[in-house]
Every structure is written in structure tokens, then in C-alpha cells.
PDB file of C-alpha atoms in Angstrom:
ATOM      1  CA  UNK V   1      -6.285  -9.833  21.842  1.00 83.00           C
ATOM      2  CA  UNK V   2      -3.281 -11.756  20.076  1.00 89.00           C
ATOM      3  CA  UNK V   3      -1.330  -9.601  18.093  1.00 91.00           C
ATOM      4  CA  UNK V   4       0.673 -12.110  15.397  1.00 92.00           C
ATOM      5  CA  UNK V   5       3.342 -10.618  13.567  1.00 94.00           C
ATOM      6  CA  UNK V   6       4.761 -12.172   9.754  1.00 95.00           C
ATOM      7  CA  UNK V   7       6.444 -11.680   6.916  1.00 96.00           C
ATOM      8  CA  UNK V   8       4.409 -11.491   3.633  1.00 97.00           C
ATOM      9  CA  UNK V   9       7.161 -11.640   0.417  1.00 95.00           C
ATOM     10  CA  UNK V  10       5.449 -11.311  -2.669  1.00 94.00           C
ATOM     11  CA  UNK V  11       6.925 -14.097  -5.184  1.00 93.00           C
ATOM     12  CA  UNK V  12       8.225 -12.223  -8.384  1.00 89.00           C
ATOM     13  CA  UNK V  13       6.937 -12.861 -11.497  1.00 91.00           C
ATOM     14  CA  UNK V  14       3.363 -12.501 -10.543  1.00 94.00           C
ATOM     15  CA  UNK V  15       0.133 -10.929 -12.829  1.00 95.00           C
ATOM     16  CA  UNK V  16      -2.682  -9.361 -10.472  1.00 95.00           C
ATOM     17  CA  UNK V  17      -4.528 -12.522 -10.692  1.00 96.00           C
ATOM     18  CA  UNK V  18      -2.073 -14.573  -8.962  1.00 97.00           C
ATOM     19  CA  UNK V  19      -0.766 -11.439  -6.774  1.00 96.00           C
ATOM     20  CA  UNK V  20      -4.551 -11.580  -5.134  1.00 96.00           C
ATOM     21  CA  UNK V  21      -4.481 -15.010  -5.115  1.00 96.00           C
ATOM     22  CA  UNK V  22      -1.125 -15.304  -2.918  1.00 97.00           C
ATOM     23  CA  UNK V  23      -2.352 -12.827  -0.706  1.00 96.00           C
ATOM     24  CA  UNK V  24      -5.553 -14.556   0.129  1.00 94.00           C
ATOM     25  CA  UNK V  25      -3.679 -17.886   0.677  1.00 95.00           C
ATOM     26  CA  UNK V  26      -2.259 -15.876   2.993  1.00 95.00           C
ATOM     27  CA  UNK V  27      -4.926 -14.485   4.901  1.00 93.00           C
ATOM     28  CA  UNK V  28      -6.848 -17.827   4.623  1.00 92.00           C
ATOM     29  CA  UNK V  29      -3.361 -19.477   6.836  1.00 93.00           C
ATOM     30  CA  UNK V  30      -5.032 -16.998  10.079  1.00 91.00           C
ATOM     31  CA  UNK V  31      -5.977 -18.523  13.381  1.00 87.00           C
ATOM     32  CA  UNK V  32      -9.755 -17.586  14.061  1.00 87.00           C
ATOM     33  CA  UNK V  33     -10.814 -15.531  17.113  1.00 86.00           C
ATOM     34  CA  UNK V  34     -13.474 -16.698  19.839  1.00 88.00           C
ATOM     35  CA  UNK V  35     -15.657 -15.166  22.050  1.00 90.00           C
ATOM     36  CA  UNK V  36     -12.522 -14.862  24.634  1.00 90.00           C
ATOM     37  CA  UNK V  37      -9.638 -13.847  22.319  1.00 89.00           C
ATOM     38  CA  UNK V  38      -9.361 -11.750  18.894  1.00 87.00           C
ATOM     39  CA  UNK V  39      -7.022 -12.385  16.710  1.00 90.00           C
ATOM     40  CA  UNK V  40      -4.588  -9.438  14.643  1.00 91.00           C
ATOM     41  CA  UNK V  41      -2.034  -9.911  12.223  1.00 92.00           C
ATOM     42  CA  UNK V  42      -0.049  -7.298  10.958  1.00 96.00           C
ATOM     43  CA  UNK V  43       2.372  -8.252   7.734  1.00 97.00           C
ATOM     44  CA  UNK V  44       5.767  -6.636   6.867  1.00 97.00           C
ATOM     45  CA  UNK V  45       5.243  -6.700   3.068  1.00 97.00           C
ATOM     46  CA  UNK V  46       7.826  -3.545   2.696  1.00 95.00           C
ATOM     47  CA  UNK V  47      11.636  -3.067   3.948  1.00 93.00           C
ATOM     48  CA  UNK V  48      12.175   0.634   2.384  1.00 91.00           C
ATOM     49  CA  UNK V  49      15.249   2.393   2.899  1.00 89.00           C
ATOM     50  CA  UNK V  50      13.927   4.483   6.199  1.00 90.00           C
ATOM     51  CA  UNK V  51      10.933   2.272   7.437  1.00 93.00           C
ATOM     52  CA  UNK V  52       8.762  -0.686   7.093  1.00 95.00           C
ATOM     53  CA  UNK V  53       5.325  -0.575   5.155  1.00 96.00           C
ATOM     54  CA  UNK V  54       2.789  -3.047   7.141  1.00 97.00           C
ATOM     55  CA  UNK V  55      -0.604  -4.448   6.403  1.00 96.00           C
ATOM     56  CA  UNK V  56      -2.642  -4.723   9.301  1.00 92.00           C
ATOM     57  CA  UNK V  57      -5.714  -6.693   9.823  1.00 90.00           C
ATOM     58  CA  UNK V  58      -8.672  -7.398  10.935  1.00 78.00           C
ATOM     59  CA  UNK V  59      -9.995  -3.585  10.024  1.00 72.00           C
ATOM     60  CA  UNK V  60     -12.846  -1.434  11.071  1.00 67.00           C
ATOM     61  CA  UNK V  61     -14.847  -1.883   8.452  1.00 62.00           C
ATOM     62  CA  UNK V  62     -14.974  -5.801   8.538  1.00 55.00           C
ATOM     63  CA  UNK V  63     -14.616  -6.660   5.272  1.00 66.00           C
ATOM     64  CA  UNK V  64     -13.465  -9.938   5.492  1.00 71.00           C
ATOM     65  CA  UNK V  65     -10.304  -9.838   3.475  1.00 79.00           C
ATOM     66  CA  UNK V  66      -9.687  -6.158   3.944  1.00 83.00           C
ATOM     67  CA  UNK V  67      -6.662  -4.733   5.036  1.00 91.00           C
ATOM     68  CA  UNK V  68      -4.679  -1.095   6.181  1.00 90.00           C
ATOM     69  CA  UNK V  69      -1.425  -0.006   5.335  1.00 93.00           C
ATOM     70  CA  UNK V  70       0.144   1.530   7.727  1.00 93.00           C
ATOM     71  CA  UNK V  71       3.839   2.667   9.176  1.00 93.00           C
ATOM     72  CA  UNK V  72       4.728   2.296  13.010  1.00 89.00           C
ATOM     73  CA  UNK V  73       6.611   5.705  12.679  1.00 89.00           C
ATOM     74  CA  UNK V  74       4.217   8.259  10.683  1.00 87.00           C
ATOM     75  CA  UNK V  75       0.668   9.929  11.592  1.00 84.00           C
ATOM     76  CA  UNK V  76      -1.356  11.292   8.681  1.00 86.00           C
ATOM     77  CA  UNK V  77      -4.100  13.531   9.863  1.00 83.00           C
ATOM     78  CA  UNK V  78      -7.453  11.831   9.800  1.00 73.00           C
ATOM     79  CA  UNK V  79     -10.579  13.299   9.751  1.00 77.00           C
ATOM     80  CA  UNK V  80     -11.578  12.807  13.716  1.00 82.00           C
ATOM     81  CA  UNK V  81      -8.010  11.933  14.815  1.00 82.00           C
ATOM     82  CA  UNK V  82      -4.577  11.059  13.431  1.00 85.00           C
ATOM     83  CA  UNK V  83      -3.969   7.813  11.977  1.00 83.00           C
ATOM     84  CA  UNK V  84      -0.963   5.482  10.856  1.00 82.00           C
ATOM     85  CA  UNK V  85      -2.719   4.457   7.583  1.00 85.00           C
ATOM     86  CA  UNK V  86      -2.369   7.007   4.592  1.00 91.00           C
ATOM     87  CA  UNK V  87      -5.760   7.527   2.739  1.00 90.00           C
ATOM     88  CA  UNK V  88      -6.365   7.998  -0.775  1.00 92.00           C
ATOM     89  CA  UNK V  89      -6.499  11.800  -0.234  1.00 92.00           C
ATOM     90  CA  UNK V  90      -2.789  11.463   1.632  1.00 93.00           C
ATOM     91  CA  UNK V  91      -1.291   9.874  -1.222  1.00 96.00           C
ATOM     92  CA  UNK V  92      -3.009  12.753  -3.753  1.00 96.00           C
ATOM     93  CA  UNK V  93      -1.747  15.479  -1.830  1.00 95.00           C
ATOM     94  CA  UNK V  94       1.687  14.047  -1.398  1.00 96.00           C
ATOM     95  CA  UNK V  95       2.246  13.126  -5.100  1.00 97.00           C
ATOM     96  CA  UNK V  96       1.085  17.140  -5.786  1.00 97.00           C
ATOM     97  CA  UNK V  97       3.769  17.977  -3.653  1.00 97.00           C
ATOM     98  CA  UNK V  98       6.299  15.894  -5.448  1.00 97.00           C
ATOM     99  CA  UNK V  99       5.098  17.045  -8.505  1.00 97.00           C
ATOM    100  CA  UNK V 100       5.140  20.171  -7.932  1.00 97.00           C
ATOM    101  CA  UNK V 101       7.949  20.441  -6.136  1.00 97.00           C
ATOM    102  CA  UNK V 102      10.160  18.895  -9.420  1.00 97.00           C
ATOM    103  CA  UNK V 103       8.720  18.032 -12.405  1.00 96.00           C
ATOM    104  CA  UNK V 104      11.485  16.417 -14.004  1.00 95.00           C
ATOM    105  CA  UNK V 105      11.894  14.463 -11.140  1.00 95.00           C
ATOM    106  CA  UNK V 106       8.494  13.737 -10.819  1.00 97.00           C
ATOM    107  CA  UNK V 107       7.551  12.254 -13.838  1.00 96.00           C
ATOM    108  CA  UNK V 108      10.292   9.326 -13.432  1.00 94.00           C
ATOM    109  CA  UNK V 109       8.074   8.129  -9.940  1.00 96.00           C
ATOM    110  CA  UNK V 110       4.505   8.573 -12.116  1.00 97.00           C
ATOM    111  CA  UNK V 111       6.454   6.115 -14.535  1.00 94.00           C
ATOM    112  CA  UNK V 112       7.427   3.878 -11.570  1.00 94.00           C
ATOM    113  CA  UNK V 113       4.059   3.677 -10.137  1.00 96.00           C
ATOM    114  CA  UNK V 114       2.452   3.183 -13.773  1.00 96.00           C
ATOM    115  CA  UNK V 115       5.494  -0.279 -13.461  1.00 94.00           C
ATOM    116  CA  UNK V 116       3.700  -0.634 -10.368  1.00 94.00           C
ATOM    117  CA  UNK V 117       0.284  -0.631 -11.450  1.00 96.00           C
ATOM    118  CA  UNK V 118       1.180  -3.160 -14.402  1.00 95.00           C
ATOM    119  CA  UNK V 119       2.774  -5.635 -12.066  1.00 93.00           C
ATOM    120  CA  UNK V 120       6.295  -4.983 -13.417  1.00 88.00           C
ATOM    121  CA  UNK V 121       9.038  -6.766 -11.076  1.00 77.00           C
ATOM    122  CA  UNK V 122       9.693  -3.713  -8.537  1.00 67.00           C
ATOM    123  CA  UNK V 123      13.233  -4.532  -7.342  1.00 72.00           C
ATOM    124  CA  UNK V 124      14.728  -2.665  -9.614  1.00 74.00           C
ATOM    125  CA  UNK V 125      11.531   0.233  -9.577  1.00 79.00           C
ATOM    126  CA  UNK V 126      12.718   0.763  -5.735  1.00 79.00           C
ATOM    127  CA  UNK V 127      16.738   0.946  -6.242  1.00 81.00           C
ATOM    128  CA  UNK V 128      15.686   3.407  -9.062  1.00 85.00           C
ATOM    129  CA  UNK V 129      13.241   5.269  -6.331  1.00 89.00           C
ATOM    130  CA  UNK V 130      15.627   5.409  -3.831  1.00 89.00           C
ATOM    131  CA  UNK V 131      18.046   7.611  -5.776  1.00 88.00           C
ATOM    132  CA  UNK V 132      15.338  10.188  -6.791  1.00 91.00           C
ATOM    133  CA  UNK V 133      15.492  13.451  -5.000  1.00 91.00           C
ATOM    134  CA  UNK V 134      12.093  14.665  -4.032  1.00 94.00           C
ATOM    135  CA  UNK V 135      12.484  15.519  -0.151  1.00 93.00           C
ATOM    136  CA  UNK V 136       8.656  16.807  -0.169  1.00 95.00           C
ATOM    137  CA  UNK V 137       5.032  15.260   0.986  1.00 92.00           C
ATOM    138  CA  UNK V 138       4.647  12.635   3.650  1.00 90.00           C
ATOM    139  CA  UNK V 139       6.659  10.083   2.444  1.00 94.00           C
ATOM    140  CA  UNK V 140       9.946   9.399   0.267  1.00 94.00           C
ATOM    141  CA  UNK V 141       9.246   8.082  -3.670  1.00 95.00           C
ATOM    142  CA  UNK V 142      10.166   4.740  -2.537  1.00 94.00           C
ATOM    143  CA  UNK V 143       7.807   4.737   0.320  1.00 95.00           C
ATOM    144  CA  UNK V 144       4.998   6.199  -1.401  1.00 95.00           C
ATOM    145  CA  UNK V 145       5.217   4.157  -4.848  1.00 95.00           C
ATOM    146  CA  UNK V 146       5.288   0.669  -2.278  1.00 95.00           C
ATOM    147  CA  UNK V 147       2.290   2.380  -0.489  1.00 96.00           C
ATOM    148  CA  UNK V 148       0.373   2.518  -3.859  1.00 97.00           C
ATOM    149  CA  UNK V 149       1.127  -0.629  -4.815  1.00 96.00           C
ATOM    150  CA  UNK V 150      -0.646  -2.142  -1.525  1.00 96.00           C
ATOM    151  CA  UNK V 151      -3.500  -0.029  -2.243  1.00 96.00           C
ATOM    152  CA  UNK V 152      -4.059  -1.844  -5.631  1.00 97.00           C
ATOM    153  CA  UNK V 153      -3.651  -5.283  -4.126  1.00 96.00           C
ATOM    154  CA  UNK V 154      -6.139  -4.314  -1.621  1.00 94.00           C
ATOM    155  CA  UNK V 155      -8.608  -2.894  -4.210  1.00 93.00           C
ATOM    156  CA  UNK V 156      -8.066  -6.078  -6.201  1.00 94.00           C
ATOM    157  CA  UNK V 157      -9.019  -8.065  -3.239  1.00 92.00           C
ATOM    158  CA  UNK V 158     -11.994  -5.889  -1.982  1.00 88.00           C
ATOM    159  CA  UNK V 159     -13.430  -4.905  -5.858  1.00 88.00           C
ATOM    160  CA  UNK V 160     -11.772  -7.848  -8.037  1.00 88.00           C
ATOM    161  CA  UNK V 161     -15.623  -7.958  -9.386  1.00 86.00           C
ATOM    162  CA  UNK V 162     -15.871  -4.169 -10.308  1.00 89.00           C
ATOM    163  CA  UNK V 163     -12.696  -2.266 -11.633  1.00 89.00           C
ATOM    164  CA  UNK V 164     -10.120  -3.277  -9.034  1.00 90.00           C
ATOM    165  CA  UNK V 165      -6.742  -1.385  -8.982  1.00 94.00           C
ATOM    166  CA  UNK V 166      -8.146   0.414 -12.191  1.00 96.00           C
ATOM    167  CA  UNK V 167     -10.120   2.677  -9.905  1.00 93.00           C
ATOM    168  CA  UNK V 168      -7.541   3.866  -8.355  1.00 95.00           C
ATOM    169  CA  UNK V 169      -5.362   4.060 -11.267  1.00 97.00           C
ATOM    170  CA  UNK V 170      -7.984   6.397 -13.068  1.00 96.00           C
ATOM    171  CA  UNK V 171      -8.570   8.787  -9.807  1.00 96.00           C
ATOM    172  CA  UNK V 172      -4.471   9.532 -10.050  1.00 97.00           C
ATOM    173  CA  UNK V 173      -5.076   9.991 -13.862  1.00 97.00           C
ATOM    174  CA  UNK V 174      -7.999  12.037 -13.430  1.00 97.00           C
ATOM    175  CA  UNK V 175      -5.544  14.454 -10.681  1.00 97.00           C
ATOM    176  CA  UNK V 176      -3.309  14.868 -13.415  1.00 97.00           C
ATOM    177  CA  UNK V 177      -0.538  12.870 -11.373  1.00 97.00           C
ATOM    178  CA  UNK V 178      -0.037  10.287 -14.160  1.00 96.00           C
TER     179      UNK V 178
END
């Protein structure tokens, strides 16, 4: 198996359109496997303060154009085993904690991730994350904010024909955490 490591920088500027567009290009730019050698490619798409967020692919499910996010440096408890990929359920539970843990707080990263979720320029949503104080939950605000915004590329790519990010968007909505 070839393991490929790369960059992916998100150009600023971008709607969702041209944000799954990019990332496709992307993808499309991957050497194909053979019957004697698979091919991997995991993507650095985050530098946060404490840790890197990756996309990994090819995944488990075989999706084509699916991906994980993952960290090199954190295990969130899967249902068989632990994993480096947080699920849905992961990010739920650690935005409760969060939000829980300081409201106040709290309701500037729903905000963020709502900038997120629009496809607001985030350089300024992270050095605005990375001064909030919510030491709770799996992951810091920045981490966790860059995390969602992965998981709305990668339900753009995998359900651009259904509801996309939206789904997502609503389930948080519908948990009361924006």
C-alpha cells in the first residue's frame, strides 16, 4: 500500500459550490491502485493551534469520493473499537459539553460554526476560536468548529443531490446546539 501525503488549502473566497468543486479536482489529481498496490492519501486541510485536522482516503465504505477526518493524536471511542475519526455523535456530545460547561462562551463558537456553515472566510473565525475558553469535550473550539466544517464539505460531496451540509446543520439545530 502507498501511503501519499499533501497539502489541501482551501482558496478563500469560495461558495459550497465551488468549495466541492476544488475538492474533487483534488481527489480526481490521485494515482489509481492495481491489483499489486493500493493507493491512500491523507490531506492536511487544518494547522490548529495544538494539532493537525487530516482527511484520509480511500474509506471503508467505498464511496468513491468519500472521505474521514481524523487527528494522528486523539482516539474517540467507537462502537467495536477506538477510532481517530470523530463521528457525528462525538461532535454532539462534545458541543453539550461546551455548552454546558459556559454558555456565554458557548454561544460565540455556535455563531462561528453557523460562519462556518455559510462559507464565511474562517481566518479570522479561528483567531477568534482560539481565544475562547472552553477547556471541556474532546477537542478545543478551534479544533472542533474546523472538524465541522470538513463534515459539511464531505456531506456536500457525498449528498450534493439531497440536502448536503443542511443535514447536518439541522441535526445540531434540532440538539439545541445552534
Amino acid at each position: 500500500m502507498a501511503l501519499h501525503t499533501e497539502r489541501l488549502d482551501l482558496p478563500s473566497g469560495l461558495d459550497r459550490a465551488e468549495i466541492r468543486r476544488f475538492v474533487i479536482n483534488v481527489f480526481l489529481d490521485e494515482l489509481p491502485g492495481d491489483i499489486n498496490e493500493s493507493q491512500r492519501y491523507e490531506y492536511i486541510v487544518e494547522e490548529c493551534e495544538n494539532r493537525d485536522i487530516i482527511i484520509a482516503r480511500q474509506t471503508q465504505l467505498n464511496k468513491g469520493m468519500d472521505f474521514r477526518i481524523q487527528f494522528r493524536d486523539i482516539y474517540f471511542q467507537g462502537r467495536t473499537r477506538r477510532t481517530r475519526s470523530p463521528s457525528h455523535q462525538h461532535i454532539v456530545e462534545d458541543l453539550t459539553e461546551k455548552k454546558n460547561y459556559d454558555e456565554a462562551a458557548y454561544a460565540l463558537l455556535a455563531e462561528k460554526i453557523t460562519s462556518i456553515y455559510n462559507c464565511e472566510n474562517d481566518s479570522q473565525i479561528t483567531e477568534d476560536l482560539r481565544s475562547l475558553d472552553l477547556p471541556v469535550g474532546y477537542l478545543l473550539p478551534e479544533e472542533i468548529c474546523l472538524t465541522l466544517k470538513w463534515l459539511f464539505i464531505e456531506q456536500d460531496i457525498t449528498y450534493w443531490g439531497y440536502s448536503g451540509r443542511a443535514k447536518l446543520y439541522n441535526y445540531l439545530v434540532s440538539c439545541e446546539l445552534l
